Short mmCIF file of C-alpha atoms in Angstrom, two decimals:
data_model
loop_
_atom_site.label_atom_id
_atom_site.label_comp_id
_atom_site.label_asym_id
_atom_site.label_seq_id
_atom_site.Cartn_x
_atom_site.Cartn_y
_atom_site.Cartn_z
CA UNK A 1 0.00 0.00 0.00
CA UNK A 2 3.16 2.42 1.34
CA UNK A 3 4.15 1.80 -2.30
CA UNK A 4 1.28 2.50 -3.98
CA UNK A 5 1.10 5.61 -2.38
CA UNK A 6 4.65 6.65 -3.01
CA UNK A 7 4.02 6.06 -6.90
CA UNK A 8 0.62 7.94 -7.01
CA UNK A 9 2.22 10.83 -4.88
CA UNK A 10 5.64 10.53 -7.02
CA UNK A 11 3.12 10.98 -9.89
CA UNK A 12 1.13 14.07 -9.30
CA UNK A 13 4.73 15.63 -8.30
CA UNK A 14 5.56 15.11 -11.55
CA UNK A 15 2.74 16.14 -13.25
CA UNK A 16 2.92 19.31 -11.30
CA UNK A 17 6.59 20.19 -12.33
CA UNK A 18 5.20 19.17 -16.17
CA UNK A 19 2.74 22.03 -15.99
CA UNK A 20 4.80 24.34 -14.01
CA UNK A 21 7.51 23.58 -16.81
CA UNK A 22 4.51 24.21 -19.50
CA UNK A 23 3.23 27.57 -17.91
CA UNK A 24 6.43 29.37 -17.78
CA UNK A 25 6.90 28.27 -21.89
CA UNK A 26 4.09 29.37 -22.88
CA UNK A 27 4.37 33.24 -24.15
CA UNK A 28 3.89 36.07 -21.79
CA UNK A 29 0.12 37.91 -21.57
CA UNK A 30 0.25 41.37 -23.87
CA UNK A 31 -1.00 43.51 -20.73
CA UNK A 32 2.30 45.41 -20.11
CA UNK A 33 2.36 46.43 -24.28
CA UNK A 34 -1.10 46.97 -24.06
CA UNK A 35 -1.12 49.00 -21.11
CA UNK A 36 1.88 51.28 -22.15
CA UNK A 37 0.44 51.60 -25.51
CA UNK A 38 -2.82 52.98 -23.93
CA UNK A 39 -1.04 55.02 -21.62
CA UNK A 40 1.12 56.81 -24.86
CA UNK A 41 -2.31 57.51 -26.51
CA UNK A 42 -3.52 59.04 -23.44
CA UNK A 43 -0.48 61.35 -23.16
CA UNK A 44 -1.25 62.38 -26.92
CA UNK A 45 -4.98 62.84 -25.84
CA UNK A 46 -3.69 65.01 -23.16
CA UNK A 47 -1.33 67.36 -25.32
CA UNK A 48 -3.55 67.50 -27.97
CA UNK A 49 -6.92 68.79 -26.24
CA UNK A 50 -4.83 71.16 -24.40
CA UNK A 51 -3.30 72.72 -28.00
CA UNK A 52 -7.09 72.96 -29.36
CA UNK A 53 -8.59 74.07 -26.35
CA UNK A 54 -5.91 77.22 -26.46
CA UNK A 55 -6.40 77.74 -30.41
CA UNK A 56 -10.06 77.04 -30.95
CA UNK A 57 -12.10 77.18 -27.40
CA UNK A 58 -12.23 80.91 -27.31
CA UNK A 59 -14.02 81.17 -30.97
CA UNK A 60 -15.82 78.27 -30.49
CA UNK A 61 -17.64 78.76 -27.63
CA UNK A 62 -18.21 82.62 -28.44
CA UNK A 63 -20.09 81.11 -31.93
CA UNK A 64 -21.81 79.49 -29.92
CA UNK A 65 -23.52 81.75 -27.42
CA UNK A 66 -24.41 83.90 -30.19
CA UNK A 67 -26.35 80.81 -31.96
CA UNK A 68 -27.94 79.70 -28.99
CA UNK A 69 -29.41 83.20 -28.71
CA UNK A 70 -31.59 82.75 -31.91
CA UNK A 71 -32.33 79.26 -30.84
CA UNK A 72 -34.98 77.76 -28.12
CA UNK A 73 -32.11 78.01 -25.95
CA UNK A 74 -31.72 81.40 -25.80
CA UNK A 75 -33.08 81.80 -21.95
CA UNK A 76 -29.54 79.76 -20.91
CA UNK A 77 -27.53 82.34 -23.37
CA UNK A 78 -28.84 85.38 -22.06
CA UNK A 79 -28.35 83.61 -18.25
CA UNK A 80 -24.73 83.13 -18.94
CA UNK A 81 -24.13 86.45 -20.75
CA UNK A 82 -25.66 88.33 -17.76
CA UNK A 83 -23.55 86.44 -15.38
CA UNK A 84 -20.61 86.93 -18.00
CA UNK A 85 -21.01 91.00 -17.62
CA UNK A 86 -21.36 90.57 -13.83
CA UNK A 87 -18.31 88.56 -13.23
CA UNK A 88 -16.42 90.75 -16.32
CA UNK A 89 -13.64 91.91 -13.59
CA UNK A 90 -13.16 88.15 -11.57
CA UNK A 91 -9.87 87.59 -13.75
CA UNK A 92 -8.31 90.55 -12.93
CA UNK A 93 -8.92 90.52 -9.35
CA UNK A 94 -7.34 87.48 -8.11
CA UNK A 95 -9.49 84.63 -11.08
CA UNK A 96 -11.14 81.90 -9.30
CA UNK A 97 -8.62 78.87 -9.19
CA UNK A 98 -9.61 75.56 -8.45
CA UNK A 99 -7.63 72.98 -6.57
CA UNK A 100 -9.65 70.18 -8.12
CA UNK A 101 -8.75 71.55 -11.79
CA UNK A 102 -5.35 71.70 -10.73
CA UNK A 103 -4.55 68.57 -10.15
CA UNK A 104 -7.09 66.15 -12.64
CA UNK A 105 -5.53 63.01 -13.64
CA UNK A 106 -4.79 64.51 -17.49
CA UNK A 107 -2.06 66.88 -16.48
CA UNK A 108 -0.13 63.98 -15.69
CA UNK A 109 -0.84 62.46 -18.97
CA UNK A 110 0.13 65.71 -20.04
CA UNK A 111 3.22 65.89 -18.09
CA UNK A 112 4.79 62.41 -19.16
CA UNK A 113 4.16 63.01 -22.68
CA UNK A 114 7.40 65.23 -22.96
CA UNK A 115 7.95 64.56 -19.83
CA UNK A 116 7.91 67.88 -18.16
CA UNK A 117 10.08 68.39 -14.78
CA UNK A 118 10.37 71.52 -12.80
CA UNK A 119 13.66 71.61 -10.89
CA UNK A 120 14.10 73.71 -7.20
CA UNK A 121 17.26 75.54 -6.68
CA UNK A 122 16.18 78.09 -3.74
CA UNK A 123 13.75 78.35 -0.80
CA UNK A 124 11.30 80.91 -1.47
CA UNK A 125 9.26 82.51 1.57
CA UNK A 126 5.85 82.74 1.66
CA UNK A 127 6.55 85.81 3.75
CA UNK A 128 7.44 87.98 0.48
CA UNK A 129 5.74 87.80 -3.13
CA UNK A 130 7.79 87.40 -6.13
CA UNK A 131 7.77 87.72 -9.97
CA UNK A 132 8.69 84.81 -12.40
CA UNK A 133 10.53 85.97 -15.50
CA UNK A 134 9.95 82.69 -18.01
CA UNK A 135 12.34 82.05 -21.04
CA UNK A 136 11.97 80.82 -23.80
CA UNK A 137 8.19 80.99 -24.56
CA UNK A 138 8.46 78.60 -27.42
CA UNK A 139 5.17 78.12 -29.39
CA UNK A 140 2.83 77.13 -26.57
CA UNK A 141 4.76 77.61 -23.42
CA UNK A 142 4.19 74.05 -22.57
CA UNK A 143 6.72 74.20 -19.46
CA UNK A 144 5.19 77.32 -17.98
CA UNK A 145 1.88 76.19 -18.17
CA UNK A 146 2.61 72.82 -17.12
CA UNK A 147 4.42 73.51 -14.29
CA UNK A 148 2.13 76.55 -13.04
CA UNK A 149 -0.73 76.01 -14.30
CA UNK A 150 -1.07 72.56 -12.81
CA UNK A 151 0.08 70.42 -9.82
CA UNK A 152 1.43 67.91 -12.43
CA UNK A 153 4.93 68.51 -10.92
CA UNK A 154 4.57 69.07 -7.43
CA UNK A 155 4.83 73.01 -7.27
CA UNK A 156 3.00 73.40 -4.46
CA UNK A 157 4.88 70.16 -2.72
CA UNK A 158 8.49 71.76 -3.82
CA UNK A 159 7.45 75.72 -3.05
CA UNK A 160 4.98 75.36 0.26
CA UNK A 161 3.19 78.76 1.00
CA UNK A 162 3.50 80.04 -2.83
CA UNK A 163 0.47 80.56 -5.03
CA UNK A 164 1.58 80.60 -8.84
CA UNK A 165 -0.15 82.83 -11.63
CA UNK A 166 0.76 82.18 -14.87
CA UNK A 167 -0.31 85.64 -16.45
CA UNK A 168 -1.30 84.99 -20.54
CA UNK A 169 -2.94 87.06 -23.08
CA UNK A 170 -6.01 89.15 -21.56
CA UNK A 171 -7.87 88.85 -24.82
CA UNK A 172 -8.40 85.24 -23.78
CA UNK A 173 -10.52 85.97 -20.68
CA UNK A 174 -13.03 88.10 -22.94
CA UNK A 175 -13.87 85.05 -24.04
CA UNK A 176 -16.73 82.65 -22.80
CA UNK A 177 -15.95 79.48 -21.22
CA UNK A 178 -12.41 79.52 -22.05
CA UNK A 179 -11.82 82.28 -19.61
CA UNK A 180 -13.26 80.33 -16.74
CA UNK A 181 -11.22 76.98 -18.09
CA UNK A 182 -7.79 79.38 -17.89
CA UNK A 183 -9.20 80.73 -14.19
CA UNK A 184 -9.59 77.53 -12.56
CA UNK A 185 -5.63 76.67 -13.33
CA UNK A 186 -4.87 80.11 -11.07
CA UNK A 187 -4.38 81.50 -14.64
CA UNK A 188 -4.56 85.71 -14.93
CA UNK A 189 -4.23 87.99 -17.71
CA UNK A 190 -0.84 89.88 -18.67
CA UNK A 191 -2.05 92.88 -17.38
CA UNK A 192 -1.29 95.67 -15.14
CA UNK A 193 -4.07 96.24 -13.09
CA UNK A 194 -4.59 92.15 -12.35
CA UNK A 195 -0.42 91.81 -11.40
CA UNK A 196 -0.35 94.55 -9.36
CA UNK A 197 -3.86 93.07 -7.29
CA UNK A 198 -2.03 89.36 -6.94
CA UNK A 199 1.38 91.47 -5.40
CA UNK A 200 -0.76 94.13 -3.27
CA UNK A 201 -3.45 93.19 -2.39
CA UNK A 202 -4.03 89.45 -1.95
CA UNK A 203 -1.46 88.96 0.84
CA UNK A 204 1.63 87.39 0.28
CA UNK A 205 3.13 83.99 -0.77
CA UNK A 206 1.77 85.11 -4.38
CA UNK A 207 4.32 84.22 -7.49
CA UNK A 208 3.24 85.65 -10.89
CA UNK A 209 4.90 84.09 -14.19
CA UNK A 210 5.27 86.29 -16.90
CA UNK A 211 6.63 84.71 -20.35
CA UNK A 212 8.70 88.30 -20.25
CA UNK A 213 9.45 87.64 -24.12
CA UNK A 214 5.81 87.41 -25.42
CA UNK A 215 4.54 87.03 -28.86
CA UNK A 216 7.61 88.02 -30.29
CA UNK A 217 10.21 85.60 -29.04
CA UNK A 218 7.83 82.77 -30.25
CA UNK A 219 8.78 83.96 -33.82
CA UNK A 220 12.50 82.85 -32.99
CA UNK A 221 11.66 79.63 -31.14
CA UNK A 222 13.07 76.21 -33.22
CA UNK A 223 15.22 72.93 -32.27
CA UNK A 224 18.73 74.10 -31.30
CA UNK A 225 17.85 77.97 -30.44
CA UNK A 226 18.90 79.55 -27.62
CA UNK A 227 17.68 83.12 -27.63
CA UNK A 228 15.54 84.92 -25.42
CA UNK A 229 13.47 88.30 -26.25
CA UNK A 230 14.85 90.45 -22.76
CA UNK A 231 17.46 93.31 -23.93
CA UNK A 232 14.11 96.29 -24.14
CA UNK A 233 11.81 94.05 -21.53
CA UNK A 234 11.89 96.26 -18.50
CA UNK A 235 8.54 96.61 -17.90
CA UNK A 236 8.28 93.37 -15.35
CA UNK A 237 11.06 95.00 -13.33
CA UNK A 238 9.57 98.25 -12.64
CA UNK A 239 6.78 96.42 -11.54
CA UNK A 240 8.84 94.18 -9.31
CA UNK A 241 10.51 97.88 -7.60
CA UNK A 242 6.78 99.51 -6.96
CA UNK A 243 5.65 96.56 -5.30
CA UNK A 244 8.83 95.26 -3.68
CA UNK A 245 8.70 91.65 -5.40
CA UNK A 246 11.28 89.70 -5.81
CA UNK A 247 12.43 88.55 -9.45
CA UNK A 248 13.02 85.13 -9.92
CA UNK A 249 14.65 84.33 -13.48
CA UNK A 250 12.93 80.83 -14.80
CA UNK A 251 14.65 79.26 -17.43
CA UNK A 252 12.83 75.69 -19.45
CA UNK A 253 15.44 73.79 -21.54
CA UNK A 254 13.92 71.85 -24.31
CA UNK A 255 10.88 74.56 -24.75
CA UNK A 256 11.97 75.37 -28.16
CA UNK A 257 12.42 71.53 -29.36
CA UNK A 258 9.08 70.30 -29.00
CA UNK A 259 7.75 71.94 -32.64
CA UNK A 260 9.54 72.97 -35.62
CA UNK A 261 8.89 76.16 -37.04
CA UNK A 262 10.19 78.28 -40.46
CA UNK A 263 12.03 80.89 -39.22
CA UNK A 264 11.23 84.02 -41.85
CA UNK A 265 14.67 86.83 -42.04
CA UNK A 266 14.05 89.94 -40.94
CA UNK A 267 13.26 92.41 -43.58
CA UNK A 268 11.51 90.15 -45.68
CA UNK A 269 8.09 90.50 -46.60
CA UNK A 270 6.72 87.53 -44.52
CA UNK A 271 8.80 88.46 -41.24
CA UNK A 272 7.15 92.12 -41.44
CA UNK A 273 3.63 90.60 -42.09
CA UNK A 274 4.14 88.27 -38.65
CA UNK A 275 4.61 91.46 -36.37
CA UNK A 276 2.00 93.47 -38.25
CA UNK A 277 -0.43 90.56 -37.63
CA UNK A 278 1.70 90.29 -33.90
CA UNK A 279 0.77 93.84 -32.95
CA UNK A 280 -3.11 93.56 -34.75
CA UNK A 281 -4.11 90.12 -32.70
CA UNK A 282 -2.00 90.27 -29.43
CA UNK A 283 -0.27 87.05 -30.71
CA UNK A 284 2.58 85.75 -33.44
CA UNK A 285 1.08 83.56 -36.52
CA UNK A 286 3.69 81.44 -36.33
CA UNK A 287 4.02 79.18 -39.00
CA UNK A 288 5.22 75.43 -37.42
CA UNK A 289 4.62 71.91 -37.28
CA UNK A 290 4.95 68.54 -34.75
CA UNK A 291 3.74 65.62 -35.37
CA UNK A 292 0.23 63.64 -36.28
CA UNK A 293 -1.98 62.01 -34.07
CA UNK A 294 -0.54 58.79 -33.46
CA UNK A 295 2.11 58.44 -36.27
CA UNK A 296 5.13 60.37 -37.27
CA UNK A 297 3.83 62.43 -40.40
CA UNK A 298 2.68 66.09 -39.95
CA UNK A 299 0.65 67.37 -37.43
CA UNK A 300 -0.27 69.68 -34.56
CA UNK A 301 0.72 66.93 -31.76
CA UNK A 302 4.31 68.53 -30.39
CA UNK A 303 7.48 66.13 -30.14
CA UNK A 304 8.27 64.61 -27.28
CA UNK A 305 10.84 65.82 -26.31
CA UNK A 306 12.09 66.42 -22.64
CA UNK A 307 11.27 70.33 -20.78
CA UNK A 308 13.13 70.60 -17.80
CA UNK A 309 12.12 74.01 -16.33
CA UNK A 310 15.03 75.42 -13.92
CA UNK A 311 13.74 78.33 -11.31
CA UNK A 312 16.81 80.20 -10.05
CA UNK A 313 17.57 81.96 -7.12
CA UNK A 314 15.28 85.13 -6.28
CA UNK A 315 16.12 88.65 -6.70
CA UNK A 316 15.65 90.97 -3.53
CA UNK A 317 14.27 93.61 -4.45
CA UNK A 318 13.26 96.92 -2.64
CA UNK A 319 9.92 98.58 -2.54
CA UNK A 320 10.44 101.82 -4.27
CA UNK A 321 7.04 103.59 -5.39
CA UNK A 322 8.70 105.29 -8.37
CA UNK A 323 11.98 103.96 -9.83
CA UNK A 324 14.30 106.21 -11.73
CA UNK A 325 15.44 104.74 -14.53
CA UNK A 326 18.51 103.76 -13.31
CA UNK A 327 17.62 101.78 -10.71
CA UNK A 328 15.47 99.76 -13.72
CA UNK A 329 18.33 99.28 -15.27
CA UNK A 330 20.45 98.43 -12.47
CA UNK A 331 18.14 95.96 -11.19
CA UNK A 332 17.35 95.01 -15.40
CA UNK A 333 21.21 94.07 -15.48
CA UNK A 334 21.22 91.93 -12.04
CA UNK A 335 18.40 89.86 -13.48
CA UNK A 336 20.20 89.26 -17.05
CA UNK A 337 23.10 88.12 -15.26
CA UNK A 338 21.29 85.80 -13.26
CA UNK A 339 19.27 84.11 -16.08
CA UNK A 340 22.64 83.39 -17.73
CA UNK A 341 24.64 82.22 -14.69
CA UNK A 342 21.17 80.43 -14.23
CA UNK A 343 21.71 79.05 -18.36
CA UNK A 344 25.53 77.88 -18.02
CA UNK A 345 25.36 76.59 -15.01
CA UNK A 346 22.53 73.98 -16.08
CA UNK A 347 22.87 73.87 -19.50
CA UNK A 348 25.47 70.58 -19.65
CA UNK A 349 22.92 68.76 -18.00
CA UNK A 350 20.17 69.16 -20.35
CA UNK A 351 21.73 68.58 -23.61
CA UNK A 352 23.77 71.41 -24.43
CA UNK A 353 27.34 71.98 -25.27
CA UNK A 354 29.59 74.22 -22.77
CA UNK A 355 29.96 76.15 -25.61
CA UNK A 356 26.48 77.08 -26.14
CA UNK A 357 25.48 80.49 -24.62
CA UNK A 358 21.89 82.53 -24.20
CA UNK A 359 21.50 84.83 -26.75
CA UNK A 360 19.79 87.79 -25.30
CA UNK A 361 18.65 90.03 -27.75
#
């Protein structure tokens, strides 16, 4: 019987170390492909309805509250248009951020597409308010809004007690819908009366990011370029002296890689018709391409290619209630030398050459 039993039991052990033998040949289940391939899509997904939101929400949704007016619908038009003209002044008084906007699951999508990492160098205190000065702007300012714009890389987590407004076009908060989609990412217009609310009179701990090149350094953004639009920006830093902020020089590498663009010479016909159409629409027509939706042709889908946005060391900077024009400059000079010390001290470690240096022009 002992032996029997000793077969029968010598039997199923073997059986069991056949089909343990058999499982591990057989061919591995697709679900890591599958899952990274869905997760890619998503990060395109993620790009992509942020790039037509920005170009198309505005004029979309202002077509259609004026159709809905001459349509049964028109009660909910003329609801939203009188709230509209009673909340006309919310973006320039501090916007109307939302925490949960800030931190949906799509700005990490968006984030890993590039991927996008913002990089610490300083404390700041939440005792003093500062203003960002962000180079390059690229084509969409990816980093900037990324990084400020969203929680998608820990600013809050990295700069406790700081509240970041990224300040963009105001034409874009004239607009229905999209203005309140831009104001619940802490998002303000590029204007005077709304910066100088966030630095006096909404406390402190308040950083406002300003692309300080604007429209026209987009026209010189492409793969390899390493310019910035700064030599007649002084503006910012007048600001910074009447309300005693400190300037904080940003710099994102990689912001002018992610889309290709034809660069027009200046004095040519086509270079003169961008600023015309610059200084007409508040914006550059730039004329640029990426990549298509899921494939390598054509397309408005950016590269992927790695932003790595650096924020320096702040700027003290005294409260003077009217700066003489030296003291702009003075304080215009410290903050050039900064974003370059900030530029070759970093650059090595983002793909650059030693030799490569920030042309400021």
């Amino acid at each position: 019987m002992k032996t029997i039993l000793a077969a029968y039991s010598g039997a199923l052990k073997g059986t069991g170390y056949s089909i343990l033998s058999s499982l591990q040949d057989l061919p591995s289940p697709p679900w890591p492909a599958l899952r990274s391939k869905m997760e890619k899509h998503l990060q395109v997904i993620a790009v992509l309805q942020w790039v037509i939101s920005f170009l198309t929400m505005g004029i979309s949704c202002t077509v259609l509250l004026i159709y809905m007016f001459c349509t049964d619908l028109w009660v909910i038009a003329a609801m939203y248009t009188t709230w509209l003209i009673f909340d006309w002044n919310t973006p320039k008084q501090g916007g109307r951020r939302s925490s949960w906007v800030r931190n949906w699951t799509v700005w990490t999508y968006f984030r890993d597409y590039f991927p996008i990492r913002l990089i610490k160098t300083h404390n700041l205190l939440p005792s003093r308010n500062y203003i960002f000065g962000y180079h390059p702007h690229g084509i969409f300012s990816f980093g900037a809004f990324c990084n400020f714009g969203t929680e998608a890389t820990g600013f809050s987590k990295k700069f406790p007690g700081i509240k970041p407004s990224l300040a963009t076009l105001a034409g874009n908060f004239r607009m229905p819908i999209l203005r309140d989609y831009l104001m619940s990412g802490g998002i303000c217009p590029v204007t005077r009366n709304s910066i100088d609310y966030l630095l006096s009179q909404n406390g402190t701990g308040n950083a406002v990011v300003i692309v300080v090149g604007g429209a026209a350094e987009s026209l010189d953004c492409a793969p390899g370029m390493n310019s910035v639009t700064l030599n007649n920006r002084k503006g910012f830093v007048r600001l910074a002296l009447q309300q005693g902020s400190d300037l904080v020089p940003v710099y994102s590498f990689g912001e002018n890689n992610v889309y290709k663009q034809v660069i027009f010479e200046e004095g040519t016909w086509c270079r003169l018709a961008q600023k015309r159409l610059q200084k007409i629409l508040g914006f550059a027509p730039c004329l640029f391409h990426g990549c298509g939706l899921f494939s390598d042709s054509w397309g408005m889908v950016p590269y992927n290619k790695p932003i790595t946005t650096i924020v320096g060391e702040p700027i003290t900077v005294p409260k003077v209630e009217e700066p003489t024009r030296d003291m702009v400059e003075l304080y215009h000079a410290m903050y050039i030398k900064s974003l370059r010390s900030l530029f070759d001290k970093y650059k090595t470690r983002f793909g650059l050459k030693e030799s490569d240096i920030l042309h400021i022009q």
